[in-house]
Short mmCIF file of C-alpha atoms in Angstrom, two decimals:
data_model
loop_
_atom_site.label_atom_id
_atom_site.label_comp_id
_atom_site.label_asym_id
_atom_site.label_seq_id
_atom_site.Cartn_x
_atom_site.Cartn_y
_atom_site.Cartn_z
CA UNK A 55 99.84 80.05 -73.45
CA UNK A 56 103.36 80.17 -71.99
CA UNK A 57 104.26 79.26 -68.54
CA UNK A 58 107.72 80.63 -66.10
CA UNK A 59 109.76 78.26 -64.53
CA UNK A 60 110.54 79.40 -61.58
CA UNK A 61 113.77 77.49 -61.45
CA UNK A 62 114.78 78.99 -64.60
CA UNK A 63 113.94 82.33 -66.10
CA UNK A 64 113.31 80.27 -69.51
CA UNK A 65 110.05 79.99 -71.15
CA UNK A 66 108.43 76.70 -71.55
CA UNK A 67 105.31 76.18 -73.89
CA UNK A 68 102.82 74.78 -71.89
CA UNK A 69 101.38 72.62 -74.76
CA UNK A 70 104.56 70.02 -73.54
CA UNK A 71 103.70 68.10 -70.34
CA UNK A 72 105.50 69.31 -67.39
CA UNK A 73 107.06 66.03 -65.12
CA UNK A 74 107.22 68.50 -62.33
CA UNK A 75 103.53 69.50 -62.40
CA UNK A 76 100.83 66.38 -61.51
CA UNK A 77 97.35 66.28 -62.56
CA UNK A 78 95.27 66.50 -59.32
CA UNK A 79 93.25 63.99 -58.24
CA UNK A 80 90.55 66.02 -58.48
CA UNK A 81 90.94 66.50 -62.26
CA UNK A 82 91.53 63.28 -63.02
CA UNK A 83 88.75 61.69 -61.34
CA UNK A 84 86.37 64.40 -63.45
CA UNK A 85 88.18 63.65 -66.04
CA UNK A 86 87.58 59.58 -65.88
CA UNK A 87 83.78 60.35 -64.94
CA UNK A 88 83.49 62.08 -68.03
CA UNK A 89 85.35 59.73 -70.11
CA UNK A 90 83.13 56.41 -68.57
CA UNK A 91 80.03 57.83 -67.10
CA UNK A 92 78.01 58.94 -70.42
CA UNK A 93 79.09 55.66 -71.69
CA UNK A 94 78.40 53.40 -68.52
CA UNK A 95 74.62 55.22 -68.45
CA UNK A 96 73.99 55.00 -71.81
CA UNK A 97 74.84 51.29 -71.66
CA UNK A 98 72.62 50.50 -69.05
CA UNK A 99 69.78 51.88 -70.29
CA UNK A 100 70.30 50.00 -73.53
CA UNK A 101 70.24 47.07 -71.33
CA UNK A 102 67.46 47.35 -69.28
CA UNK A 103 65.47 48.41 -72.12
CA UNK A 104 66.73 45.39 -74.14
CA UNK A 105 65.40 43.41 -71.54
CA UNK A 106 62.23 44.84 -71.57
CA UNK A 107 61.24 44.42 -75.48
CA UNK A 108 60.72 41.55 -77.33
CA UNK A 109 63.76 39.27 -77.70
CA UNK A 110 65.24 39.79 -81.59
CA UNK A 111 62.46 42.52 -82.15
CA UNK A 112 63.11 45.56 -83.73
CA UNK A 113 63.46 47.38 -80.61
CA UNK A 114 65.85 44.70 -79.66
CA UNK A 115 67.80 45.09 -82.38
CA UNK A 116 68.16 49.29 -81.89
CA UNK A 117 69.54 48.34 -78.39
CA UNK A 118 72.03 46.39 -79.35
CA UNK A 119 72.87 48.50 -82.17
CA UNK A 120 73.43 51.43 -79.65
CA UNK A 121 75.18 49.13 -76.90
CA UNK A 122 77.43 48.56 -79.01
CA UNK A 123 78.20 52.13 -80.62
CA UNK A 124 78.93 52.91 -77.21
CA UNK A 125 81.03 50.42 -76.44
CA UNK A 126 83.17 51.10 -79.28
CA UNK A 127 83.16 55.06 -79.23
CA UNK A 128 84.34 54.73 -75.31
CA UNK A 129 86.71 52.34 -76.53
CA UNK A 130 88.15 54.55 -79.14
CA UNK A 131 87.90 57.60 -76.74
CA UNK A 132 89.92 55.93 -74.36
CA UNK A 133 92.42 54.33 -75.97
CA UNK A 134 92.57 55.53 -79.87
CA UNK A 135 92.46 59.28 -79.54
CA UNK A 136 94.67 59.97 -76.86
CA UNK A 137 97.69 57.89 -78.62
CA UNK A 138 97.02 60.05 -81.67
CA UNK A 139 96.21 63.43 -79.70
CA UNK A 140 97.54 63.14 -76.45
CA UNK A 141 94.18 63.52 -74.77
CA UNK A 142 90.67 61.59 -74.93
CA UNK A 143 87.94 63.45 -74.34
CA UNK A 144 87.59 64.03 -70.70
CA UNK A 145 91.20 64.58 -70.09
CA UNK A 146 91.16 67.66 -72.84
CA UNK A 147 88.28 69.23 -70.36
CA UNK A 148 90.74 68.67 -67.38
CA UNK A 149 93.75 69.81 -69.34
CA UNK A 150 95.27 66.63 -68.22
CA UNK A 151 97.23 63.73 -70.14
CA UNK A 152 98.54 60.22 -69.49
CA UNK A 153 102.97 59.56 -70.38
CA UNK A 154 104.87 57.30 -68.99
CA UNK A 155 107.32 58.46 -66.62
CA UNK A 156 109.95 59.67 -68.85
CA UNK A 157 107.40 62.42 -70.10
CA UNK A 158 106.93 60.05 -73.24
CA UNK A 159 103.73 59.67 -75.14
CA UNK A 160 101.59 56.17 -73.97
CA UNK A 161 100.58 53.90 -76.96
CA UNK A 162 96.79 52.61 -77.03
CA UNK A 163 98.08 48.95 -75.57
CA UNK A 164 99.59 50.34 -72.78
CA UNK A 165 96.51 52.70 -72.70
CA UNK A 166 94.21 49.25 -72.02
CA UNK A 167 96.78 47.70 -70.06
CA UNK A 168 96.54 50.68 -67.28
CA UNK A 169 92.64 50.71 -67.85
CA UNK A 170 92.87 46.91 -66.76
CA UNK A 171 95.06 47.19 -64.12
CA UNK A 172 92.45 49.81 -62.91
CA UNK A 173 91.03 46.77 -61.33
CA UNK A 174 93.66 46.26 -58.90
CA UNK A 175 92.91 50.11 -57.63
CA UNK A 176 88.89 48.85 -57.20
CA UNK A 177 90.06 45.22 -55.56
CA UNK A 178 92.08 47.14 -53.19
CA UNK A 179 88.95 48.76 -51.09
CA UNK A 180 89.24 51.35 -53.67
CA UNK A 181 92.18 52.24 -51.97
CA UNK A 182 94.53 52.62 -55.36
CA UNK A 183 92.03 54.92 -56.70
CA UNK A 184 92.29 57.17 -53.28
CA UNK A 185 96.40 56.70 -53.52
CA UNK A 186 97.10 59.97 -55.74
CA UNK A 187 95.70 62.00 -52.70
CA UNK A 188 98.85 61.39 -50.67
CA UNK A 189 101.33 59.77 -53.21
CA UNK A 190 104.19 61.80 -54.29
CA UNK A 191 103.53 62.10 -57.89
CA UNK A 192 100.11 61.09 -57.27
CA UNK A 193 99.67 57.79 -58.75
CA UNK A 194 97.07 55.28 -58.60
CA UNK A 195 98.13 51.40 -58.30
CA UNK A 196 98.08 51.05 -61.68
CA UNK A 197 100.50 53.62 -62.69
CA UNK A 198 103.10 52.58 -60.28
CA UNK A 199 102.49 48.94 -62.09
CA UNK A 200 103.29 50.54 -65.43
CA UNK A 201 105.11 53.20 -64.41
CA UNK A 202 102.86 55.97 -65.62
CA UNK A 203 101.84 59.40 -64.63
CA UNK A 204 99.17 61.76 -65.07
CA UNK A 205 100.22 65.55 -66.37
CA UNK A 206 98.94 68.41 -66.56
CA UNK A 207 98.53 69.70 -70.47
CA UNK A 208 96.82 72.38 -72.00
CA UNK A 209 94.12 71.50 -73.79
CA UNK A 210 95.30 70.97 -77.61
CA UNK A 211 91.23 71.28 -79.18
CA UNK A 212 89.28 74.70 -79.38
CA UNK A 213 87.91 75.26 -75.97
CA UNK A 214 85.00 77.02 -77.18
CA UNK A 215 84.11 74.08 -79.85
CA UNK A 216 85.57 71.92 -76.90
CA UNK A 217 83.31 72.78 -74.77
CA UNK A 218 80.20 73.01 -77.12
CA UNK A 219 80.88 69.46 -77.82
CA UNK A 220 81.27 68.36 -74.21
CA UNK A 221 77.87 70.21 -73.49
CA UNK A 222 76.15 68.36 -76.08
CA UNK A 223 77.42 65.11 -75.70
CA UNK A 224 76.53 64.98 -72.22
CA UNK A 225 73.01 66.49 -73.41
CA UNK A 226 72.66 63.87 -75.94
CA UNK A 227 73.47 61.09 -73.31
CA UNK A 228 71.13 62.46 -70.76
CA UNK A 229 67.84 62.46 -73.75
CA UNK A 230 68.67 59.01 -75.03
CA UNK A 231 68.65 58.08 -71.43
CA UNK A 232 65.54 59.86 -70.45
CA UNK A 233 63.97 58.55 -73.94
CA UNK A 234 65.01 54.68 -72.48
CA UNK A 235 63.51 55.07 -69.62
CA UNK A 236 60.34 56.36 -70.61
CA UNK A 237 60.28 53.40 -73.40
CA UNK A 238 61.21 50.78 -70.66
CA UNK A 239 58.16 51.87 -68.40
CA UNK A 240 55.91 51.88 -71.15
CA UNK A 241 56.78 48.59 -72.53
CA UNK A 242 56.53 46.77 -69.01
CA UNK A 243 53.59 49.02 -68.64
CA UNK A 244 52.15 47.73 -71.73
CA UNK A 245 53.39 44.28 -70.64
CA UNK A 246 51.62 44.03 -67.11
CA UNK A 247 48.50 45.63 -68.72
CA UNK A 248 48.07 42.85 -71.38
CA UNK A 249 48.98 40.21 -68.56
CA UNK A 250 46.07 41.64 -66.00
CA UNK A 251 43.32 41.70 -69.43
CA UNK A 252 44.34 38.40 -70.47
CA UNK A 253 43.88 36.66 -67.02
CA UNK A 254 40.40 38.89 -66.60
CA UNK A 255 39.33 37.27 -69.72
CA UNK A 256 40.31 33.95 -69.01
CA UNK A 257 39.04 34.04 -66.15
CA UNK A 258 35.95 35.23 -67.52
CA UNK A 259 35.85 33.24 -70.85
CA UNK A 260 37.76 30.31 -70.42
CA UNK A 261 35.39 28.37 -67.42
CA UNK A 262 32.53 28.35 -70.34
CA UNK A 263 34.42 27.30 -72.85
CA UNK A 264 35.53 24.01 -71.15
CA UNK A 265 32.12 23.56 -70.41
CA UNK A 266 30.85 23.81 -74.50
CA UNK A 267 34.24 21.68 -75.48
CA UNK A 268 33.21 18.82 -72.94
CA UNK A 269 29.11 19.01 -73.22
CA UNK A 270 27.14 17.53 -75.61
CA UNK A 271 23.66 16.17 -75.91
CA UNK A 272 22.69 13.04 -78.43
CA UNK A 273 19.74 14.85 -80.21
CA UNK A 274 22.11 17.89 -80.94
CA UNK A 275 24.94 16.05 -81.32
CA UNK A 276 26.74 17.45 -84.45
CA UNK A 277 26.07 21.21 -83.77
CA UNK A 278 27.65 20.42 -80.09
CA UNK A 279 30.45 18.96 -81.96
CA UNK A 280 31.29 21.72 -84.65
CA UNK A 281 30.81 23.97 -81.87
CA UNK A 282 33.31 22.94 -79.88
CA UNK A 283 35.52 22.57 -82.66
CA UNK A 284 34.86 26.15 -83.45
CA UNK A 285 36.44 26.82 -80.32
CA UNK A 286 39.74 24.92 -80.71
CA UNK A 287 43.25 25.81 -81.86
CA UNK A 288 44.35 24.52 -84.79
CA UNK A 289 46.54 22.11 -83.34
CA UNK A 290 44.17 20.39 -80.52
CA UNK A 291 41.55 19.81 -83.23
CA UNK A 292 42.27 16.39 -84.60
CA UNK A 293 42.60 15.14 -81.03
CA UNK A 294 39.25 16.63 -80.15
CA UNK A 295 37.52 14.84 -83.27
CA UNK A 296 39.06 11.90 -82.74
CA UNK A 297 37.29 11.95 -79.18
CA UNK A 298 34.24 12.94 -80.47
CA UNK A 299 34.58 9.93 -83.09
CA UNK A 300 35.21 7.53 -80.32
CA UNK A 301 32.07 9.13 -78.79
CA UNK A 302 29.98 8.32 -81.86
CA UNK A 303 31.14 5.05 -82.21
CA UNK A 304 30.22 4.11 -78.86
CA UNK A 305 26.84 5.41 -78.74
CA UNK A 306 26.33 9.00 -77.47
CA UNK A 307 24.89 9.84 -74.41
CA UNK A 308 23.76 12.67 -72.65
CA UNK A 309 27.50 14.61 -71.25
CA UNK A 310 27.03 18.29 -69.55
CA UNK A 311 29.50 19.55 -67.41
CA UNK A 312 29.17 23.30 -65.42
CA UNK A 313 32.14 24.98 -63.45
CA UNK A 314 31.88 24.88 -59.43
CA UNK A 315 35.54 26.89 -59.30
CA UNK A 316 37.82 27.49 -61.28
CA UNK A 317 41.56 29.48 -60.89
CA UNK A 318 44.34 30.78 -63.47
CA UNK A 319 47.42 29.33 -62.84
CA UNK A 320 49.53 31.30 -65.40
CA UNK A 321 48.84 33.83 -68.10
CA UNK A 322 50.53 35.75 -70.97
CA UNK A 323 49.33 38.17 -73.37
CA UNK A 324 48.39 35.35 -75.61
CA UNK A 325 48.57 32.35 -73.55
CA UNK A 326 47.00 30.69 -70.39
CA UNK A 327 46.65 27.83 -68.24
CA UNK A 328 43.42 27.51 -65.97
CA UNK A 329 42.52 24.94 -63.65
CA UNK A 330 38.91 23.92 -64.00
CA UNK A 331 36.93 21.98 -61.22
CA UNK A 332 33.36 20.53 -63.10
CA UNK A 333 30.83 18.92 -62.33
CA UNK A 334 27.90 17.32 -64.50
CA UNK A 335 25.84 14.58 -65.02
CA UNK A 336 26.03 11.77 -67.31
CA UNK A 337 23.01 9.42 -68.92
CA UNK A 338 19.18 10.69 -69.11
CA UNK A 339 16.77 10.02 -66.78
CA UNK A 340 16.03 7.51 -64.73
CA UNK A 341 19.31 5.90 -65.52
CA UNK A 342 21.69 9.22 -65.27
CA UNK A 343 24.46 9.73 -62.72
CA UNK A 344 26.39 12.56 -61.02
CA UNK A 345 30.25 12.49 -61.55
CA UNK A 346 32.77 15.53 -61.01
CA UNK A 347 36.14 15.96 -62.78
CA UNK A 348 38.82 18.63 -62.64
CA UNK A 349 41.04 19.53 -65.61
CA UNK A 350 43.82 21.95 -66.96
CA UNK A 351 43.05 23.42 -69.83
CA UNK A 352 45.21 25.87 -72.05
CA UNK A 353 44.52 28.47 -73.97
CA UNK A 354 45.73 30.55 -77.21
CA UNK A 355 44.83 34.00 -78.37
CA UNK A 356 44.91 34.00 -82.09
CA UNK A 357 44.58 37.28 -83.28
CA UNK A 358 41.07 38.57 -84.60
CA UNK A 359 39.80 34.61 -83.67
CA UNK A 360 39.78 35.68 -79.44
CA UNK A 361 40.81 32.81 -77.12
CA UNK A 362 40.78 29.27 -78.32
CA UNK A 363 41.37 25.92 -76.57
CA UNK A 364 44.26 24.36 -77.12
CA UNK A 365 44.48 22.01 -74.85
CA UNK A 366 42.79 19.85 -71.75
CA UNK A 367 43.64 18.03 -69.88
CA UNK A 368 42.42 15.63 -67.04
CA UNK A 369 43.49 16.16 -63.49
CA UNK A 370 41.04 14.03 -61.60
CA UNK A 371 38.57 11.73 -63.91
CA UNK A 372 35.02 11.92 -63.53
CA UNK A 373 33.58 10.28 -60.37
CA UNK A 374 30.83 10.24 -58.46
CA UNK A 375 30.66 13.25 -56.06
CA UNK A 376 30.65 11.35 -52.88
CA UNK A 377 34.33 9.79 -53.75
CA UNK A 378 35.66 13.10 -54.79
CA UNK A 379 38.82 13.58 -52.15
#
């Protein structure tokens, strides 16, 4: 394509950037939104969506893995390919490209250095960025720091495979942003869900299971015992046998506790925290007595095993019921 100057009847290729023809403004703001906008989406769905799966998990992993593709292929579109041909991506749509004022090709350094001092267009009110609309050669801040200008130049790629690619890119970036999404909302989805079933069952399971870990009668004392410790984590089982040894050794009496209230405090898929408010009666007749305790107990879900104690704790030690506060 071959363009007339109409200053002199010679023919200039058009391929060459012309100083006396400026890129609009309007080109080269489509042409920056296509250069950082597939990129900047595609990022933050990778980080949302990073934040929604499991820390380190394989998911994890895939996010960061595309992060930072993306980061690196907007990098290399930005800076790399239009030092070696003149134009990156969204410029070659525009038919636009980036010299210094001489008319002189812009290395990938300088490249970065104008994409930096981009940031004095944004601190400005965004004013630098609206500057080209009424500058003379319709610069931005940044290129009158570095004393660079935006031409118009023909694209040098196909335009029909230039435009196939552009189509599909954006495609691309608009399914792997969809697919994010709909990954993010299931996970939290997922997430809530197991949240909302494990407090249900707490709530439902975990009042009567304090009750069996603290109850225990003397003529069926060492069923109550292995029961309870049927119903303990690995980990809070030598502390509840070395009560129940202290027990033994001190003569075993009649100890049954039953809920009165009881609230979750917190709750994960596969751990909770209750607050348990008991009370029981301790002794056989005529000699027992009344008392009431409250206690935080936690809870584990190990896999195939259900919910498990793993740990209680006393909030208020047993008392009689009439010096409860």
């Amino acid at each position: 394509m071959t363009v007339v100057d109409a200053e002199s009847p010679t023919i200039r290729d058009s391929a060459q950037p012309n100083p006396a023809v400026f890129a609009s403004w309007r080109a080269r703001a489509g042409a920056l939104l296509l250069d950082v906008l597939p990129g900047a989406a595609l990022l933050a769905t990778t980080a949302l969506v990073a934040l929604s799966v499991p820390l380190r998990g394989a998911w994890w992993w895939v996010c960061v893995s595309i992060g930072a593709a993306t980061v690196l292929s907007t990098a290399l579109n930005r800076l790399v390919l239009p030092a070696t041909a003149r134009q990156s991506l969204g410029r070659a749509v525009f038919g636009i490209t980036v010299v210094h004022r001489n008319g002189t090709p812009v290395g990938a350094w300088w490249l970065l250095l104008r994409d930096l001092a981009h940031l004095l267009d944004t601190a400005a009110m965004f004013a630098g960025w609206l500057w080209p609309l009424w500058e003379g050669r319709r610069r931005t801040f940044a290129d009158i720091l570095l004393r660079t200008e935006s031409h118009l130049l023909e694209p040098r790629w196909p335009e029909p495979k230039l435009r196939r690619f552009t189509s599909a890119l954006v495609l691309g970036v608009a399914l792997l942003c969809g697919a994010g999404a709909a990954l993010s909302y299931v996970v939290v989805h997922q997430h809530d869900r197991s949240i909302t079933d494990a407090s249900e069952q707490i709530a439902q399971q975990g009042p009567r299971m304090v009750e069996q870990i603290l109850s225990y009668h003397p003529e069926t004392l060492k069923g109550d015992f292995d029961h309870a410790q049927s119903l303990a984590t690995d980990s809070y089982r030598p502390q509840l046998t070395a009560q129940q040894q202290a027990v033994q050794k001190s003569g075993a009496i009649r100890n049954e506790y039953w809920t009165t209230n009881s609230s979750v405090l917190s709750a994960t898929a596969d751990r909770a925290t209750m607050l348990v408010f008991l009370q029981g009666q301790r002794g056989a007749p005529p000699d027992q007595r009344y008392i009431t305790a409250s206690v935080r107990a936690t809870f584990v879900k190990s896999g195939s095993l259900g919910w498990r104690v793993d740990d209680v704790a006393v909030v208020t030690k047993p008392q009689p019921p009439q010096a409860r506060p």
